[in-house]
GROMACS .gro file of C-alpha atoms in nm:
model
  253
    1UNK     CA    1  -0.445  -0.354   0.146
    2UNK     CA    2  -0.736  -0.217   0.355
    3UNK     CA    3  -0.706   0.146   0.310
    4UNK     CA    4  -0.937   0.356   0.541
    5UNK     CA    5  -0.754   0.677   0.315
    6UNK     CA    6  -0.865   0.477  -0.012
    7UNK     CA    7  -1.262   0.394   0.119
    8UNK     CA    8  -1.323   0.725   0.188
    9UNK     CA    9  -1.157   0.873  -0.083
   10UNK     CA   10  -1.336   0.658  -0.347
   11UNK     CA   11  -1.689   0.673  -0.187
   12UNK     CA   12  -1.662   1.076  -0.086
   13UNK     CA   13  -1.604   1.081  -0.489
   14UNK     CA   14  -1.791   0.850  -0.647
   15UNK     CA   15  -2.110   0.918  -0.428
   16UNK     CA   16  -2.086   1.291  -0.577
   17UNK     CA   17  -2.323   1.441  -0.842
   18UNK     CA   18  -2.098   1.472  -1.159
   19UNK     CA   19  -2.062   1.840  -1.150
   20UNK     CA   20  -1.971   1.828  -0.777
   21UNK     CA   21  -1.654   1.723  -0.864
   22UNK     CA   22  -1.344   1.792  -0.861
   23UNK     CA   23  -1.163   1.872  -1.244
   24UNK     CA   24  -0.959   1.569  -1.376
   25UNK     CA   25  -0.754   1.555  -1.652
   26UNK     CA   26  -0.800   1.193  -1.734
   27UNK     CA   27  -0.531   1.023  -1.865
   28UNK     CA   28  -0.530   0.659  -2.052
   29UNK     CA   29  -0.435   0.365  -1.804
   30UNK     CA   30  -0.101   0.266  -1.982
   31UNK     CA   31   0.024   0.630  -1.907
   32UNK     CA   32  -0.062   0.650  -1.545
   33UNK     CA   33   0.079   0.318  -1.509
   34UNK     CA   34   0.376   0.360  -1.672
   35UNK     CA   35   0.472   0.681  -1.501
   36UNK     CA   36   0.338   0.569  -1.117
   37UNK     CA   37   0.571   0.233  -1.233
   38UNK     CA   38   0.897   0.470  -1.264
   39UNK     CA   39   0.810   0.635  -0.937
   40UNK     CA   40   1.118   0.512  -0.670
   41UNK     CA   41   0.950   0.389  -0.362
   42UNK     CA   42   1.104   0.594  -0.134
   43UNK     CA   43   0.899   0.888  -0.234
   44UNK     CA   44   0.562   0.705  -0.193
   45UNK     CA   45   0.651   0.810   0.154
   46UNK     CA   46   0.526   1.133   0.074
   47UNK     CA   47   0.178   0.959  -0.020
   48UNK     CA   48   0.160   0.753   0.243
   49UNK     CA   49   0.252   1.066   0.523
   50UNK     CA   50  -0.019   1.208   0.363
   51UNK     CA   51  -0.277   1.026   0.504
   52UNK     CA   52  -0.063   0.967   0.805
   53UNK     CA   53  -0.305   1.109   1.166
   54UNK     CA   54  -0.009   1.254   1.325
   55UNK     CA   55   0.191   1.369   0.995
   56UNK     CA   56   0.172   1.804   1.105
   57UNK     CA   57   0.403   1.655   1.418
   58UNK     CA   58   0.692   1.485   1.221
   59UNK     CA   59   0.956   1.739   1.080
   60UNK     CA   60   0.962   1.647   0.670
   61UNK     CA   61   1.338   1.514   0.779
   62UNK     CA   62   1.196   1.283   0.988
   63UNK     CA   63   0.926   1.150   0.782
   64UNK     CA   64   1.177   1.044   0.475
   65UNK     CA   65   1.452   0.908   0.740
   66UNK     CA   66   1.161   0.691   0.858
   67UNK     CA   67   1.009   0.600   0.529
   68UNK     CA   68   1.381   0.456   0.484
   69UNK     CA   69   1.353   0.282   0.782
   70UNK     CA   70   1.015   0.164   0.704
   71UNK     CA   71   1.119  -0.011   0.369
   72UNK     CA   72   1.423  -0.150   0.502
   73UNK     CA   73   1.214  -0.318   0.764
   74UNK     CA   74   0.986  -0.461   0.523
   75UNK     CA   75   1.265  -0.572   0.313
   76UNK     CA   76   1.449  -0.695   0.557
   77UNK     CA   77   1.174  -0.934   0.676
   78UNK     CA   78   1.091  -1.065   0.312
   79UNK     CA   79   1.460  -1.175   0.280
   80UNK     CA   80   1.411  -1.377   0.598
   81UNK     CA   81   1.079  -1.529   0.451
   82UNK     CA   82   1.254  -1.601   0.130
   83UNK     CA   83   1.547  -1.764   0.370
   84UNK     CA   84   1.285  -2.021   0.534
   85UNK     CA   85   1.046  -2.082   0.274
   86UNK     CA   86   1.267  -2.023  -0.105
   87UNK     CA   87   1.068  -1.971  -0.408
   88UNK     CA   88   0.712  -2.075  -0.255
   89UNK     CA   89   0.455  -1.815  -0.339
   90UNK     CA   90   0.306  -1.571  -0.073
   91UNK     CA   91   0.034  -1.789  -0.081
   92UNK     CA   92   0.235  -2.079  -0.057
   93UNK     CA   93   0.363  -1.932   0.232
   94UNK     CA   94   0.070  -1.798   0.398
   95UNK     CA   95  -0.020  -2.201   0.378
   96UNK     CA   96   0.307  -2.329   0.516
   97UNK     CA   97   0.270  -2.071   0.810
   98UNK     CA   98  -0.053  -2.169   0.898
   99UNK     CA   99  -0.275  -1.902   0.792
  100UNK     CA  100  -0.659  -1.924   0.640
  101UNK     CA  101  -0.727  -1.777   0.324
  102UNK     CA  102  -1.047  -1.685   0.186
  103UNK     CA  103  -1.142  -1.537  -0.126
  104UNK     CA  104  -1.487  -1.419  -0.152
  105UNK     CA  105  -1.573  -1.191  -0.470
  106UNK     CA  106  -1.672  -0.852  -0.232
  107UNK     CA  107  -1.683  -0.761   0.119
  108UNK     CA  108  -2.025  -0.810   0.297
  109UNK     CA  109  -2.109  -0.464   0.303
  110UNK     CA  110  -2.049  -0.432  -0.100
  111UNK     CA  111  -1.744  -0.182  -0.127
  112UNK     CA  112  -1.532  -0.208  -0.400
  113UNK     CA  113  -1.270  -0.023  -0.201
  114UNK     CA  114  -1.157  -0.313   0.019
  115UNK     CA  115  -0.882  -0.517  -0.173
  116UNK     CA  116  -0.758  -0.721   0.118
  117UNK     CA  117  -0.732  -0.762   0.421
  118UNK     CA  118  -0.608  -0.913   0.741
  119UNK     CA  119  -0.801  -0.991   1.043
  120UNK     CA  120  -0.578  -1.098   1.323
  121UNK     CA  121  -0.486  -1.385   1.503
  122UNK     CA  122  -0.411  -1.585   1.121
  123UNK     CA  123  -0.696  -1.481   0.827
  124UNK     CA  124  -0.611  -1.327   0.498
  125UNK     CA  125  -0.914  -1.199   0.290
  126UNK     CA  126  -0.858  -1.150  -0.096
  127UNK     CA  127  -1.135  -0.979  -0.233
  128UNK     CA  128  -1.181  -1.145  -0.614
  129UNK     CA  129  -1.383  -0.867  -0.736
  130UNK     CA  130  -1.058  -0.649  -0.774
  131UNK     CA  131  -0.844  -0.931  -0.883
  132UNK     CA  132  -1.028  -1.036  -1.182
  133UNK     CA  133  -1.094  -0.670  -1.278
  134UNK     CA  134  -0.736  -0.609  -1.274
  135UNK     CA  135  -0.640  -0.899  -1.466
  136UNK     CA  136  -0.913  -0.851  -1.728
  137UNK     CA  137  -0.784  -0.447  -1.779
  138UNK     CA  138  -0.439  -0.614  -1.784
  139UNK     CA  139  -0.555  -0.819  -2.086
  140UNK     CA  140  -0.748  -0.596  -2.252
  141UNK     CA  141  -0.508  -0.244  -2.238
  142UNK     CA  142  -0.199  -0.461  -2.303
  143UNK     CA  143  -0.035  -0.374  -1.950
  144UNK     CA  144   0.150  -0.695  -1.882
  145UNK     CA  145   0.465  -0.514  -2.057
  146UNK     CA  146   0.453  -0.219  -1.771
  147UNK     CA  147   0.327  -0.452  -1.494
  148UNK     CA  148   0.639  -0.688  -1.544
  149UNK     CA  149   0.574  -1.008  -1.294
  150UNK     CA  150   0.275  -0.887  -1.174
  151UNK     CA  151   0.047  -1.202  -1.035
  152UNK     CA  152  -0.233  -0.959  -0.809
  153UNK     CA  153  -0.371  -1.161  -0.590
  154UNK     CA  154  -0.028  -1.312  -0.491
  155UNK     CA  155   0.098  -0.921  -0.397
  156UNK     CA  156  -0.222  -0.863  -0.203
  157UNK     CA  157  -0.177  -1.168  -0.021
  158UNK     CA  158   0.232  -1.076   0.034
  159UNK     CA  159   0.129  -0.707   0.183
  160UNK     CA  160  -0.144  -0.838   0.404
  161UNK     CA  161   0.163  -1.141   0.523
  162UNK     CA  162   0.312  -0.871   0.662
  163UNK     CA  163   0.046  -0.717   0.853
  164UNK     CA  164   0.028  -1.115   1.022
  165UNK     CA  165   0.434  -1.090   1.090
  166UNK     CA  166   0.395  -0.713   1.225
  167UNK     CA  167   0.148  -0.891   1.512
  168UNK     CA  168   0.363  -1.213   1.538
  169UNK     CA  169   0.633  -0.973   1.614
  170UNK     CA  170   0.459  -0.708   1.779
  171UNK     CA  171   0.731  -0.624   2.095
  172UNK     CA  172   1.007  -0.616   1.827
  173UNK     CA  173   0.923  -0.529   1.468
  174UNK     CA  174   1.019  -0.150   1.376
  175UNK     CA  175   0.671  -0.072   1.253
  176UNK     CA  176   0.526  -0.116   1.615
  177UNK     CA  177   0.845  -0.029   1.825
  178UNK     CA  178   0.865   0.312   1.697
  179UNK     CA  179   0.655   0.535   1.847
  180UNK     CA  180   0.611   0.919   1.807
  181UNK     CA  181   0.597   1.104   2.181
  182UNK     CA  182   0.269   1.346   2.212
  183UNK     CA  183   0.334   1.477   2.563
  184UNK     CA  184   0.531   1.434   2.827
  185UNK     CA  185   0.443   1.601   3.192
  186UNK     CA  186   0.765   1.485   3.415
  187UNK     CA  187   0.788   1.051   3.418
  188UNK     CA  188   0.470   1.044   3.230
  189UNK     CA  189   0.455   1.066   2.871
  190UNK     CA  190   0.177   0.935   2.591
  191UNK     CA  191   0.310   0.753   2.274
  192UNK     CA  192   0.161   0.657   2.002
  193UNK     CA  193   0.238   0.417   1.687
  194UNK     CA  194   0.280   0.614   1.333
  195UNK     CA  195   0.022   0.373   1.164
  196UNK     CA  196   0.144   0.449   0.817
  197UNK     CA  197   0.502   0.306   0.886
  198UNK     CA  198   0.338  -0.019   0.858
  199UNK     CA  199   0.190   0.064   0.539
  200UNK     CA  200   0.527   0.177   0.389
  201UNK     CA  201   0.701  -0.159   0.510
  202UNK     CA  202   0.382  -0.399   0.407
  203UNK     CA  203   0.433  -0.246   0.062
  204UNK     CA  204   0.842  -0.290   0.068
  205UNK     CA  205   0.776  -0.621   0.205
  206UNK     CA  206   0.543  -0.714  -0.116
  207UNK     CA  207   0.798  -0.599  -0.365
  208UNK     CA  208   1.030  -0.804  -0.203
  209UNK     CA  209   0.844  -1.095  -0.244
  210UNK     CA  210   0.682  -1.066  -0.564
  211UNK     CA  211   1.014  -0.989  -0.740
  212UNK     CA  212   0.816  -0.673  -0.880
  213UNK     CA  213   1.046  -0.416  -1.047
  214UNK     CA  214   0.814  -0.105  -0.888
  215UNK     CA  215   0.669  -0.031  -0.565
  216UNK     CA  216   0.279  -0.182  -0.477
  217UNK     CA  217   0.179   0.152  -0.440
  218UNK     CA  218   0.088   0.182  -0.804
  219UNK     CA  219  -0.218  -0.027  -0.743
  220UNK     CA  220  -0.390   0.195  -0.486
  221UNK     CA  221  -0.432   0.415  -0.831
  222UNK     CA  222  -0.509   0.117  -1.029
  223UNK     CA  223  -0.744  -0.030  -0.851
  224UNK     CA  224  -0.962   0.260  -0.787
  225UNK     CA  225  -0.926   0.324  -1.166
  226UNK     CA  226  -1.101  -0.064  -1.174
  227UNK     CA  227  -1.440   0.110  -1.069
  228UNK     CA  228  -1.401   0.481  -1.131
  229UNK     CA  229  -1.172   0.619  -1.423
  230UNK     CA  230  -1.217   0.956  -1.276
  231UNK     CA  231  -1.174   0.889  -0.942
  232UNK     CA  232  -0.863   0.666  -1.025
  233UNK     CA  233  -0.711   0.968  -1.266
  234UNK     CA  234  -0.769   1.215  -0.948
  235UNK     CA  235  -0.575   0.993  -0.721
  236UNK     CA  236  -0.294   0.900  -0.981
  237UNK     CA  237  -0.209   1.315  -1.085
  238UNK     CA  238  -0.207   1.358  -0.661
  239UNK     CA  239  -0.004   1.088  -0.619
  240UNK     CA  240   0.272   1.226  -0.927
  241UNK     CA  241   0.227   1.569  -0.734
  242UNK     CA  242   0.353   1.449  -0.371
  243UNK     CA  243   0.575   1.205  -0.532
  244UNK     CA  244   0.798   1.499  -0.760
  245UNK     CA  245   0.785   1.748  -0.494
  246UNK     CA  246   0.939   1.463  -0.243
  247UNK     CA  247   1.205   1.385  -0.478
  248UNK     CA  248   1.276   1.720  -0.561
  249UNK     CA  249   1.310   1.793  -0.144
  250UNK     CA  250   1.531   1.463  -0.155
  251UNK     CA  251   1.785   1.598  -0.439
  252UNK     CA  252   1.871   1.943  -0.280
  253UNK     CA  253   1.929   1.753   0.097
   0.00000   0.00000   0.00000
């Protein structure tokens, strides 16, 4: 879950004077929670087109039949997983395919905004930082009856899994076949991946695997929450926004 949307979202508003900001309505962590939890995954495509580069050239049309696309990928490629390895944990699996896991408390450079992250050919990074944050708010607000199942470093580990399978399987995977055209001149023509596809299926893919009952994207709110309540309220009532106003565009199709 390294989010170059997220890292410059949270610094951009955290590193501003208090009344440079933006107005929040903050809202208590069990609410924003409990409605990002009831949120169907399919319209967290509308968040994640959001911060997609090339998003003004996809039709909306296209952007939700490929967000469908996108999370069947991912689950399609847990069930396989599950197939070959059973009940083992991501980590578990991470282990049994060979990768190397490290879990250092922060990132070198001292963001908080880096949750994970995988560095190809076969490393996983869990930043600790977040995860015992999470679990401590977890304990102290009471959350574990909205956050049914939810073990956070294992789902951080699942969604960055992917990222390794999406390279393993680089010439056939959806997430790196597809590819948007940007101009064509005769027999030449320049594609280029839609980089938030891969999002969309890492975070299917992680659902999949953790058993969760709700989509992964709820922690992208969460976890910002971790080190700025304001911050983390900002992103949670944009999140509802795009979220209602895709459903609603889904219901009169």
């Amino acid at each position: 879950m390294e989010n170059d949307f997220l890292k410059r979202f949270a610094q951009g508003f955290s590193n501003k004077p208090q009344d440079q900001r933006p107005s929040v309505e903050m809202v208590a962590i069990s609410k924003m929670l409990q409605d990002l939890t009831e949120v169907p995954q399919e319209a967290f495509g509308a968040y994640a087109f959001s911060r997609e580069p090339l998003r003004s050239r996809i039709p909306l049309e296209k952007r939700m039949e490929l967000t469908r696309k996108a999370i069947d990928c991912g689950q399609s490629c847990a069930k396989k997983i599950r197939e070959k390895y059973g009940n083992l944990s991501p980590r578990g699996i991470a282990g049994k395919l060979g990768l190397k896991l490290k879990f250092p408390q922060k990132p070198l450079h001292g963001g908080h905004v880096t949750f994970a992250q995988f560095v190809a050919p076969d490393e996983i990074t869990v930043f600790m930082d977040c995860v015992d944050k999470a679990e401590e708010l977890i304990r102290e607000e009471a959350l574990g009856s909205i956050l049914k199942k939810l073990v956070v470093e294992e789902v951080l580990i699942a969604h960055e899994l992917f990222h390794y399978l999406e390279e393993e399987n680089e010439k056939t995977i959806f997430t790196r076949t597809e590819k948007l055209e940007l101009w064509k001149i005769g027999k030449l023509k320049n594609t280029s991946r839609i980089v938030c596809l891969g999002e969309i299926a890492g975070m299917a893919f992680a659902k999949e695997l953790a058993k969760l009952s709700f989509s992964p994207y709820v922690l992208d709110s969460f976890f910002v929450y971790l080190y700025d309540k304001q911050a983390g309220c900002y992103l949670y009532h944009e999140m509802m926004r795009l979220t209602k106003e895709w459903m609603g565009l889904e219901t009169k199709e």
